[in-house]
Coordinates of C-alpha atoms in Angstrom, one line a residue:
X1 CA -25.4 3.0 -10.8
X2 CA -24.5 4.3 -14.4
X3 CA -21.7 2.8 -15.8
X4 CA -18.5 5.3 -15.5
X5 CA -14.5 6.1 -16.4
X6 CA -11.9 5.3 -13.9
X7 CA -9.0 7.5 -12.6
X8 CA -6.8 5.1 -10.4
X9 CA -4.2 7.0 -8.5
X10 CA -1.8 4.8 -6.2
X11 CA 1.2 5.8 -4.3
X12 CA 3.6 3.6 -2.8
X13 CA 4.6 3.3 1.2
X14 CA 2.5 6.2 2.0
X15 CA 1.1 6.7 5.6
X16 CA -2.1 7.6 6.6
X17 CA -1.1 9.9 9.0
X18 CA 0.6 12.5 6.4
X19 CA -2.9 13.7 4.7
X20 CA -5.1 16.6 5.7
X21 CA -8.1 14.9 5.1
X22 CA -7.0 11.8 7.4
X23 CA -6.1 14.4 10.4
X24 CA -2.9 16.0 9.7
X25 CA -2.8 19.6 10.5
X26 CA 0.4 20.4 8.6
X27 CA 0.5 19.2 5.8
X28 CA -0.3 20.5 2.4
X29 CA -2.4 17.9 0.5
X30 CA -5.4 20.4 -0.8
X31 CA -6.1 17.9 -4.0
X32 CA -6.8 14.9 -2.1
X33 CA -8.4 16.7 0.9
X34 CA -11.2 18.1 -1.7
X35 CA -11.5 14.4 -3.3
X36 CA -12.0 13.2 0.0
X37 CA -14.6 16.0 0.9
X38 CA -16.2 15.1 -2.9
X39 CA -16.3 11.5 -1.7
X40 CA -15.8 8.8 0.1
X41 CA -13.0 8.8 2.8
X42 CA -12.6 5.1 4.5
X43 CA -11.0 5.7 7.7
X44 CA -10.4 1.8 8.2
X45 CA -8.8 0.9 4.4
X46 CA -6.0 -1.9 4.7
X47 CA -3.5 -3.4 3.0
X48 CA -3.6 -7.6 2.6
X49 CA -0.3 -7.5 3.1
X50 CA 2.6 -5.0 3.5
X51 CA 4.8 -5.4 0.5
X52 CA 4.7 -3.9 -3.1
X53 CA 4.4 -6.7 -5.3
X54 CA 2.1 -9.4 -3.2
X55 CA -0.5 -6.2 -2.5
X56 CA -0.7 -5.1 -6.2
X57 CA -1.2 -8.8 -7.5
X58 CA -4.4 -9.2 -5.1
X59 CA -5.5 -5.4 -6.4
X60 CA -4.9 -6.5 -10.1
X61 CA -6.2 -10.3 -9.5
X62 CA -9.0 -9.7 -6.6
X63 CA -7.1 -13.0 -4.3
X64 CA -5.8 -13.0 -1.1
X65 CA -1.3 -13.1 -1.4
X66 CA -1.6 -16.7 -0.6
X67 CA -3.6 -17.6 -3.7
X68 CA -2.2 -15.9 -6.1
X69 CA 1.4 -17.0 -5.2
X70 CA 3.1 -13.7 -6.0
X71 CA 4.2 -13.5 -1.9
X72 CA 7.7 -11.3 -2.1
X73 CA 9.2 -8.4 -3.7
X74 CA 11.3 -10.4 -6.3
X75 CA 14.2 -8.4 -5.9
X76 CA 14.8 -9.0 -2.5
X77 CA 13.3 -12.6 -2.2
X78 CA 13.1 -15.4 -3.9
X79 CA 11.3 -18.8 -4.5
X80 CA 7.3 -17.3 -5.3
X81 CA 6.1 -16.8 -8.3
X82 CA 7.5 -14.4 -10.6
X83 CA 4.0 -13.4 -13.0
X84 CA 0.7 -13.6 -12.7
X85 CA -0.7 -17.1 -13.2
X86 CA -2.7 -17.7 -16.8
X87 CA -5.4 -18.8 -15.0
X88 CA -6.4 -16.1 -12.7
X89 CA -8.8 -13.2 -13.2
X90 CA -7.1 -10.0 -13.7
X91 CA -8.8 -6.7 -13.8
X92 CA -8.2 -5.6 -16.8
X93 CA -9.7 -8.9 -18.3
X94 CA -12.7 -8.2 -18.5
X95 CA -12.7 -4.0 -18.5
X96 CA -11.2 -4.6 -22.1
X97 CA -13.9 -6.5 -23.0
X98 CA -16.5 -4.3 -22.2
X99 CA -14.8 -1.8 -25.0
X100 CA -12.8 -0.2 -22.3
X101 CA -9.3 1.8 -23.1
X102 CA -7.0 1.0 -20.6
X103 CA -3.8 2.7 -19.4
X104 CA -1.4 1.8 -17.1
X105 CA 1.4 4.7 -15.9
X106 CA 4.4 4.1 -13.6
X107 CA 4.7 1.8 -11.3
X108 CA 3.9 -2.2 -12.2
X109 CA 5.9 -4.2 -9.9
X110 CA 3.2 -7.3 -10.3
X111 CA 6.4 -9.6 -11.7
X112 CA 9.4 -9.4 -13.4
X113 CA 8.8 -9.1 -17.1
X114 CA 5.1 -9.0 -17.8
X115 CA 3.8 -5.7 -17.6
X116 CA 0.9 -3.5 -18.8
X117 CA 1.3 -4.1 -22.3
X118 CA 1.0 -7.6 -22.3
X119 CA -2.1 -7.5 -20.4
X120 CA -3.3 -4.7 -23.7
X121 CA -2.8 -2.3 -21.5
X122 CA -1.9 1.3 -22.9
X123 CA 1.5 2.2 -21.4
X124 CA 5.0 1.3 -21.0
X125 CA 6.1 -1.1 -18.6
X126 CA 8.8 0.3 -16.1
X127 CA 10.3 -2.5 -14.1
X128 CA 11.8 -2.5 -11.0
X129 CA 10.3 -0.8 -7.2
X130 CA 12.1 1.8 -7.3
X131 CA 12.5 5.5 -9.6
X132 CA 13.9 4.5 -12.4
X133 CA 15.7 7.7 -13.0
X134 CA 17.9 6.1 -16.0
X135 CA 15.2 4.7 -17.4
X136 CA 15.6 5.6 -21.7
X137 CA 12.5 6.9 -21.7
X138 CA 12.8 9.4 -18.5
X139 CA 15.9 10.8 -20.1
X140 CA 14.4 11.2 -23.3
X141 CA 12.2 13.7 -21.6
X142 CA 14.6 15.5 -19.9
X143 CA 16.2 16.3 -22.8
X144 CA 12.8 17.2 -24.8
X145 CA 11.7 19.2 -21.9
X146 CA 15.5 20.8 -21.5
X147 CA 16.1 19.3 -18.0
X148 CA 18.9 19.0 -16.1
X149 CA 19.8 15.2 -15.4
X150 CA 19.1 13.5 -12.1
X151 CA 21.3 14.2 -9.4
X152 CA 21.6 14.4 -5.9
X153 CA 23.7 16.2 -3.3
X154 CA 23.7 16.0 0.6
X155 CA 22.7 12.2 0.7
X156 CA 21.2 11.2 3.7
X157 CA 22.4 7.1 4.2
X158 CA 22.1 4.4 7.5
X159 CA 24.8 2.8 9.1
X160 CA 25.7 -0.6 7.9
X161 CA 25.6 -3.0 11.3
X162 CA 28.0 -4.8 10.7
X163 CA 30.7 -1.9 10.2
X164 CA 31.1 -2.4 6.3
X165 CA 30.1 1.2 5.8
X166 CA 27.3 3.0 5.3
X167 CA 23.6 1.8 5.1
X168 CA 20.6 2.8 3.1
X169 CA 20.3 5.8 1.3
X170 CA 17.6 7.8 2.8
X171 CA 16.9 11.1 1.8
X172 CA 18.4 13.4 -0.4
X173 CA 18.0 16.9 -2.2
X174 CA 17.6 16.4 -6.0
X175 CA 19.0 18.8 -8.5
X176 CA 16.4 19.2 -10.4
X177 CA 13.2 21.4 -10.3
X178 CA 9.6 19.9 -9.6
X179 CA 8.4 20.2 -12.9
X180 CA 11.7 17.8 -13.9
X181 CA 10.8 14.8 -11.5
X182 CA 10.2 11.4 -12.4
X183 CA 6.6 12.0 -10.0
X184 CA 5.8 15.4 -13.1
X185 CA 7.2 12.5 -15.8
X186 CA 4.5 10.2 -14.8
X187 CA 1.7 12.8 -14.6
X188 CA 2.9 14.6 -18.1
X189 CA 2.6 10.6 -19.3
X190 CA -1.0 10.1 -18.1
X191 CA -2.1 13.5 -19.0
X192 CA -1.5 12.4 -22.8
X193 CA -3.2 9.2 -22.3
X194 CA -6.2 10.9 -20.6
X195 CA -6.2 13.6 -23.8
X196 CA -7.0 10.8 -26.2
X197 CA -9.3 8.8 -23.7
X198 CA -11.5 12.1 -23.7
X199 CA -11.8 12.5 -27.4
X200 CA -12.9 8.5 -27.6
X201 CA -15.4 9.3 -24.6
X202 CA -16.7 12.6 -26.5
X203 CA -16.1 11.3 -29.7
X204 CA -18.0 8.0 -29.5
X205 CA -18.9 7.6 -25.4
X206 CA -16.1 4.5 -25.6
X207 CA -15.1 4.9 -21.9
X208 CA -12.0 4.6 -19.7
X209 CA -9.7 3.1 -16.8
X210 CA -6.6 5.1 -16.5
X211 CA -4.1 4.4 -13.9
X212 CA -1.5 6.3 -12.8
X213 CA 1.3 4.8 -9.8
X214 CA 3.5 6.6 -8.4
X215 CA 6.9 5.6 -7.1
X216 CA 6.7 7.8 -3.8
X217 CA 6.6 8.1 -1.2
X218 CA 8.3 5.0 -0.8
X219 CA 12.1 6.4 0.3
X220 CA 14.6 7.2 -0.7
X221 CA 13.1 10.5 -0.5
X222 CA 14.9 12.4 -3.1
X223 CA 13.2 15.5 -4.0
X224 CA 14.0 19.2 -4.9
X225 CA 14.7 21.8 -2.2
X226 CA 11.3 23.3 -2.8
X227 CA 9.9 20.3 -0.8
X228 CA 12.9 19.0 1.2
X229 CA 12.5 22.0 3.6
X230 CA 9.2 22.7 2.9
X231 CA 8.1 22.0 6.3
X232 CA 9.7 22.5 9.9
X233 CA 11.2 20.2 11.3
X234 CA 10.2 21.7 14.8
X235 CA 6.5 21.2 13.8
X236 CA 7.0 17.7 13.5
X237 CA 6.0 15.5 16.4
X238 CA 8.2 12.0 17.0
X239 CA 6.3 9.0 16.2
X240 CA 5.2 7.9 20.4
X241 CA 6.0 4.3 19.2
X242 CA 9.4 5.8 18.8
X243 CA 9.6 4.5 22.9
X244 CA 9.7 1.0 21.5
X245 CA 11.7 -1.0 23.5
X246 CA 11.0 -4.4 21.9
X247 CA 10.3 -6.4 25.3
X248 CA 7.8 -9.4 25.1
X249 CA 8.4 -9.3 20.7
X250 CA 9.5 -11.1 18.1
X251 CA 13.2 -10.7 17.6
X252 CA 12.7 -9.7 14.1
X253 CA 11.5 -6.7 15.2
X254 CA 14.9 -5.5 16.8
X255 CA 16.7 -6.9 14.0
X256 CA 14.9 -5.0 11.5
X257 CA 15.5 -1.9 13.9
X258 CA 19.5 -2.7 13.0
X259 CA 19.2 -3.7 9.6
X260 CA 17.8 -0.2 9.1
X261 CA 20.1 1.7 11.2
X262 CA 16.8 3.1 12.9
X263 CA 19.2 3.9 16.4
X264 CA 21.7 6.0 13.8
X265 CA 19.7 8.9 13.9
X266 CA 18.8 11.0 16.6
X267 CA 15.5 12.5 17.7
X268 CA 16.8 15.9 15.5
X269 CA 17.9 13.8 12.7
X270 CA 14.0 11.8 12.7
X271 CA 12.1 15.1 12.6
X272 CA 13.9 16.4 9.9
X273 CA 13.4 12.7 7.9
X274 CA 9.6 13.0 8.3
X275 CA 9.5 16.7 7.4
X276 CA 11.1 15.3 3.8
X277 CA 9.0 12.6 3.9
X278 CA 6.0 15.1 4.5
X279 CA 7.4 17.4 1.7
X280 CA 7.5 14.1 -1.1
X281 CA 3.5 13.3 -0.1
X282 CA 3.1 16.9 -1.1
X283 CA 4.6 17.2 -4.1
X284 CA 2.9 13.8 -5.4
X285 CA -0.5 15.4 -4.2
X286 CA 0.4 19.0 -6.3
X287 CA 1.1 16.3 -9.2
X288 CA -2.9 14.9 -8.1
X289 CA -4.1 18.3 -8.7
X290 CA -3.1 18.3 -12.4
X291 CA -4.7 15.5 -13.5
X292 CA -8.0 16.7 -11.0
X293 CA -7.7 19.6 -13.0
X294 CA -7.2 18.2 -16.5
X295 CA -10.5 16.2 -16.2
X296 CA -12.4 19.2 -15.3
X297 CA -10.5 20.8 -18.4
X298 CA -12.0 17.5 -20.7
X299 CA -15.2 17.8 -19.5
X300 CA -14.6 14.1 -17.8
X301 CA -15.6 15.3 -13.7
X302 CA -19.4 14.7 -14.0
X303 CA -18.5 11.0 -15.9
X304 CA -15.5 9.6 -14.1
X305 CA -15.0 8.1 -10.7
X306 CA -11.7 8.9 -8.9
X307 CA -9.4 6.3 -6.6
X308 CA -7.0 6.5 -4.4
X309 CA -5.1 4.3 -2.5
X310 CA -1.5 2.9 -1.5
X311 CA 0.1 -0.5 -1.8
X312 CA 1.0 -0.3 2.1
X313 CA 2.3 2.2 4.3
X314 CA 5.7 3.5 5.8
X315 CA 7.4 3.4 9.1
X316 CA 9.4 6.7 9.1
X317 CA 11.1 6.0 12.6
X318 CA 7.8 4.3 14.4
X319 CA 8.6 1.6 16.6
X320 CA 12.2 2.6 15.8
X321 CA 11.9 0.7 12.1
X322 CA 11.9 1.9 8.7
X323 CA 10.4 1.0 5.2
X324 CA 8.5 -2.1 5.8
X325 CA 8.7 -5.8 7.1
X326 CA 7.6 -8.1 9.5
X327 CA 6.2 -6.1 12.0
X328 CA 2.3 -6.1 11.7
X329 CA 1.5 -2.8 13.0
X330 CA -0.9 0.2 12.0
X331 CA 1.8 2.4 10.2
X332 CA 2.4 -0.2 7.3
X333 CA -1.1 -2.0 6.9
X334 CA -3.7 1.0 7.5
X335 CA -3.6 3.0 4.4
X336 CA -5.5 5.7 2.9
X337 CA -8.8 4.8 0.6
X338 CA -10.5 7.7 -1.0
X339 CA -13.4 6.9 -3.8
X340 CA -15.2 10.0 -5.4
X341 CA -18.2 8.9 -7.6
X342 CA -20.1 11.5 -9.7
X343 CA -23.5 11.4 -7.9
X344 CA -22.8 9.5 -4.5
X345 CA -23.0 11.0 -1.4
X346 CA -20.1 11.9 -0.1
X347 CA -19.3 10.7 3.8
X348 CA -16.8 8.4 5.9
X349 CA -17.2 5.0 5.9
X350 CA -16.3 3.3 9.3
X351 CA -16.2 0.0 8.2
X352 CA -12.8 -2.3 7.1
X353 CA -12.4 -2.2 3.7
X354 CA -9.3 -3.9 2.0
X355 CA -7.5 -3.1 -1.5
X356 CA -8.5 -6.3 -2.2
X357 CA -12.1 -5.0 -2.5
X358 CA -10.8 -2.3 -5.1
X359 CA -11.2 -4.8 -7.5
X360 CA -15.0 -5.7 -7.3
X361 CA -15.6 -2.0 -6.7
X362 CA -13.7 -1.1 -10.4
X363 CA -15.9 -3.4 -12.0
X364 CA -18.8 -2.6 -10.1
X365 CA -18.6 1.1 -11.7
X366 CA -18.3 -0.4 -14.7
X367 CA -21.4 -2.6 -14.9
X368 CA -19.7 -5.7 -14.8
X369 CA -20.4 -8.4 -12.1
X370 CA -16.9 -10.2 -10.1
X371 CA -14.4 -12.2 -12.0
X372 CA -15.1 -15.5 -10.2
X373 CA -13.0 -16.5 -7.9
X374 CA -12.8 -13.0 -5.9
X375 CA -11.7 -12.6 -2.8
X376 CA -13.0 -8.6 -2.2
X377 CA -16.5 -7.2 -1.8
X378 CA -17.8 -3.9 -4.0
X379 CA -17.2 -1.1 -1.9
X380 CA -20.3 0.7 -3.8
X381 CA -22.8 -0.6 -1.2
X382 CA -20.4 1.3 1.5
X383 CA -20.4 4.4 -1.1
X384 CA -24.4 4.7 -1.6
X385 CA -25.0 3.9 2.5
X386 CA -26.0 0.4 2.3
X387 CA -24.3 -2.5 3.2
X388 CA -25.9 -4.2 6.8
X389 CA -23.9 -6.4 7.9
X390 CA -20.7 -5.8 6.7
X391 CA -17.3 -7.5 7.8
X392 CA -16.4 -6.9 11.4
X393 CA -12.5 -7.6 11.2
X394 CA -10.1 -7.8 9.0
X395 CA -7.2 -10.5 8.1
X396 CA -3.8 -9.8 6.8
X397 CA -0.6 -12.1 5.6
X398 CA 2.8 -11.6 5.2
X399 CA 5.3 -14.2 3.7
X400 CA 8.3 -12.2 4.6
X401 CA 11.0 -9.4 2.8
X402 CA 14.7 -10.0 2.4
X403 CA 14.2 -12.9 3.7
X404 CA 10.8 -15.8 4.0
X405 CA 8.8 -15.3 7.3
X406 CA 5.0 -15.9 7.9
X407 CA 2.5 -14.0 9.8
X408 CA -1.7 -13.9 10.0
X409 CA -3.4 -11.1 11.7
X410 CA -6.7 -10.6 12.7
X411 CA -7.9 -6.7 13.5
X412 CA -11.0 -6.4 14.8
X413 CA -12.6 -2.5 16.2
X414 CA -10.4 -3.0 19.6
X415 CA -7.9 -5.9 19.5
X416 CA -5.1 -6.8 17.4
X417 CA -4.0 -10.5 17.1
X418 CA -0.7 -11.4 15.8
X419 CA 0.2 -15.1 14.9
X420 CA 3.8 -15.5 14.2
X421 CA 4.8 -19.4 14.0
X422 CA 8.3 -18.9 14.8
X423 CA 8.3 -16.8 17.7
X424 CA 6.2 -15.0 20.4
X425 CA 2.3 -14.0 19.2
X426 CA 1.0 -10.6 19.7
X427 CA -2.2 -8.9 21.1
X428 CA -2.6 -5.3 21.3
X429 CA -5.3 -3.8 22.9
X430 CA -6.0 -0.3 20.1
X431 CA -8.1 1.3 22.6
X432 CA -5.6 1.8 25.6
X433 CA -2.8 1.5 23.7
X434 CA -2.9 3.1 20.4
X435 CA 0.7 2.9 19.4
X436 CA 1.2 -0.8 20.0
X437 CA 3.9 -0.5 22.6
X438 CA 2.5 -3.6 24.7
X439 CA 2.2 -7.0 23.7
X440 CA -0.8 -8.2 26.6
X441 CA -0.4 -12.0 24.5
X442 CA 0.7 -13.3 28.1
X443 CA -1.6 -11.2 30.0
X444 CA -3.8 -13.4 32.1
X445 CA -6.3 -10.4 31.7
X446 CA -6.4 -10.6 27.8
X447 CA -6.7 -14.8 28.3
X448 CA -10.8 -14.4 27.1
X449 CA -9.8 -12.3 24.2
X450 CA -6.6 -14.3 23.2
X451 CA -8.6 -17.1 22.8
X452 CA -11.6 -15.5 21.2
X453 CA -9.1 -13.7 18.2
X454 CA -7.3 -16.9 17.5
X455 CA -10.3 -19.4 16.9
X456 CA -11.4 -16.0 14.9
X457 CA -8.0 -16.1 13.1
X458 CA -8.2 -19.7 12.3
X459 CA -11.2 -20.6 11.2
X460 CA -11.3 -17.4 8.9
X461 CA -7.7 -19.1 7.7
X462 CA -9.3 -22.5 7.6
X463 CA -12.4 -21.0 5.5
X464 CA -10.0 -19.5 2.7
X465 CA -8.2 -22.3 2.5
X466 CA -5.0 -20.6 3.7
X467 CA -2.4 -23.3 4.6
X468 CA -1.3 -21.8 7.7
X469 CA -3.9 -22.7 9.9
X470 CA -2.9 -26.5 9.5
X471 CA 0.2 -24.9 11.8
X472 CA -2.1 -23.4 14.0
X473 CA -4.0 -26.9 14.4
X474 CA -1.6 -28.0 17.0
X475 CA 0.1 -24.8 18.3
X476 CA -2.6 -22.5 19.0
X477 CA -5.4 -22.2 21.9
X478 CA -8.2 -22.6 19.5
X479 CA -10.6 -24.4 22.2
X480 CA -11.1 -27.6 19.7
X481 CA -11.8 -26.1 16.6
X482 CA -9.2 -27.9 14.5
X483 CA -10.6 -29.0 11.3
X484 CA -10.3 -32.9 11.2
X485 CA -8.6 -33.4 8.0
X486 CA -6.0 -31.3 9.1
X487 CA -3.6 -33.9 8.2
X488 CA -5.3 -34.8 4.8
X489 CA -6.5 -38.5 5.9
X490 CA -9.4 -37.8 7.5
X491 CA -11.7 -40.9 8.0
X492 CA -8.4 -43.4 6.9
X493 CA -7.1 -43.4 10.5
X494 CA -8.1 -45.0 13.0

């Protein structure tokens, strides 16, 4: 495959379930529903783990959460690692090597203070996971582009639990117009980066990898009145997990439901939250369509592949929780993949695919081999329709949120397996029970497949090197697979 330019797009907290090309008939997302139909739509892309900063260290590094130590948003948690180690591989490593520009817009959130430019990245570093609407910069624009300020009226906030006021700002309508956002900031910033990348590829065929990240969208979903009622609440269906009643879970669960204030909104109240949540993923994608535009308009289409991708997804009222957090379900780990490269057939690919695997595939369309060690597989095989023999499950981490809590899953076509060391495990059967309402752990019934997931689950743990099989050594029906130096002293006991 000839070597090409990269457009990375990324959103953040973005269901599946919100995009045409993915199923929704609502909707308005036409520029990522042509991508998709240009290219490559995988319809079983995951997350490694559902959390901003751990997912976008193994996109940028290529290694599993657990390796690369970044495991929390540091904000909310603390005791991981804040940067990046020195010694691992990081994509843009070895892109700038190969004479690449590089560009890096909006959101960053791999550590506290490193950020794209000390990785010689072009573009400022905007800390934080959230808009920064008072960032210098953003209001420098404003008043170059004659915009009103950021504001918000008609704030949409949870209900504190324990009576101390109110919660978590939701939603709200900005007072500002679209072409005023910090999601048109963002675009306006790539759009110049892209403009000089395009003379350099004309000019002397030095080629690209431009990312732009979008903040959304992650809530709170503040956005102008153009897209907070731009769809009908009436033609939005409840999530069915919405019937989540807890029984046979983790505690956690149920806890996150209050922390959330999930029960504070009735059924009217949640259809309304999704159509806003709906009206944000459009307004990102009509922000998509002018950079899809602008590289027609450079002459870049024919040389430039196009990614896009989330860091997890969103729970929007499912199983009566919000954001994100230890709950290992579809909503927050399946997200959307689309690659579009000039020349490949376009299709669905029905494999599992990871972000992780984003960063072999980058390089891949670049002409460079892996940065050793990686954790992903090139997704190009997938693209061109030839890859026999291609995983058959996937396996996911999570190290906790506001506060530290491990869990391993294993997802094959059929069954989910949940390990959670503190509490009850979970096993979902996907094919009678889509909407993981039943936990079937217990289930004499499920006994066969219980088994057969968790020696699965442990000796995929086991072969990464993951330290949390060594707790599944003695607490989980793995049928004698422990490893025997479990303890570190094998052969020096008798």
């Amino acid at each position: 495959m000839s070597t090409r330019n990269v457009l990375f797009l990324m959103t953040d907290q973005h269901r599946v379930d919100t995009l045409g090309c993915y199923g929704n008939p609502v909707v308005r997302t036409p520029a990522l529903d042509g991508l998709a139909a240009e290219g490559t739509r995988f319809d079983r892309f995951y997350t490694p783990t559902a959390i901003c900063t751990p997912a976008r260290a193994s996109l940028f590094t290529g290694l599993h959460p657990f390796r690369h130590g970044l495991l929390v948003n540091p904000e909310r948690n603390g005791g991981a690692r804040d940067e990046v180690d020195d010694a691992h591989p990081i994509l843009s490593a070895p892109l700038l090597e190969a004479g690449y520009n590089m560009g890096h817009v909006g959101k960053w959130h791999i550590g506290r203070e490193r950020g794209p430019e000390f990785y010689a990245m072009d573009g400022e570093h905007l800390p934080g996971a959230l808009n920064p609407f008072h960032h210098p910069s953003y209001e420098r624009w404003l008043k170059e582009k004659g915009h009103p300020p950021f504001a918000v009226r008609e704030a949409v906030f949870g209900k504190a639990p324990n009576d101390s006021g109110r919660g978590h700002l939701i939603a709200g309508r900005l007072q500002q117009p679209a072409e005023a956002t910090m999601e048109a900031f963002l675009t306006d910033r790539t759009l110049e980066l892209l403009e000089g990348y395009a003379r350099d590829f004309h000019d002397s065929g030095k080629r690209f990898m431009l990312s732009c990240h979008w903040y959304g969208p992650h809530l709170p979903y503040l956005i102008p009145d153009e897209y907070y009622d731009m769809y009908d609440p009436e033609q939005v269906p409840l999530p069915a997990s919405m019937a989540e009643t807890f029984a046979g879970k983790p505690d956690v669960q149920r806890r996150y439901a209050e922390y959330w204030s999930a029960d504070h909104f009735d059924a009217d109240a949640w259809r309304k939250l999704i159509a806003v949540y709906w009206g944000y993923v459009t307004m990102i994608d009509d922000q998509i369509g002018r950079l899809l535009a602008a590289l027609r308009e450079h002459g870049l289409w024919d040389d430039t592949a196009v990614v896009f991708t989330a860091d997890h997804g969103e729970f929007t009222g499912a199983h009566r929780l919000n954001d994100k957090g230890p709950a290992m379900y579809e909503d927050i780990y399946r997200i959307p993949g689309i690659v579009r490269v000039p020349g490949a057939p376009a299709g669905v690919v029905d494999e599992f695919a990871t972000l992780i695997d984003l960063n072999p595939t980058i390089l891949g369309l670049a002409g460079l081999p892996p940065r050793e060690p990686c954790d992903g597989e090139s997704l190009l095989p997938l693209i061109e329709g030839e890859a026999p023999g291609w995983r058959q499950e996937m396996v996911a981490e999570f190290h906790g949120h506001h506060f530290p809590y491990s869990q391993r899953m294993i997802r094959d076509r059929r069954h989910k397996l949940v390990f959670n060391p503190e509490s009850v495990n979970e096993l979902y059967d996907l094919e009678t029970d889509p909407h993981e309402l039943h936990n079937v752990y217990s289930a004499p019934a499920y006994a066969g497949v219980r088994r057969e997931l968790t020696g699965r689950l442990y000796r995929e743990l086991l072969r990464r090197g993951d330290p949390a099989y060594t707790w599944m050594s003695y607490m989980a029906d793995i049928d004698g697979d422990r490893a025997a130096d479990v303890d570190g002293v094998a052969g020096e006991v008798a």
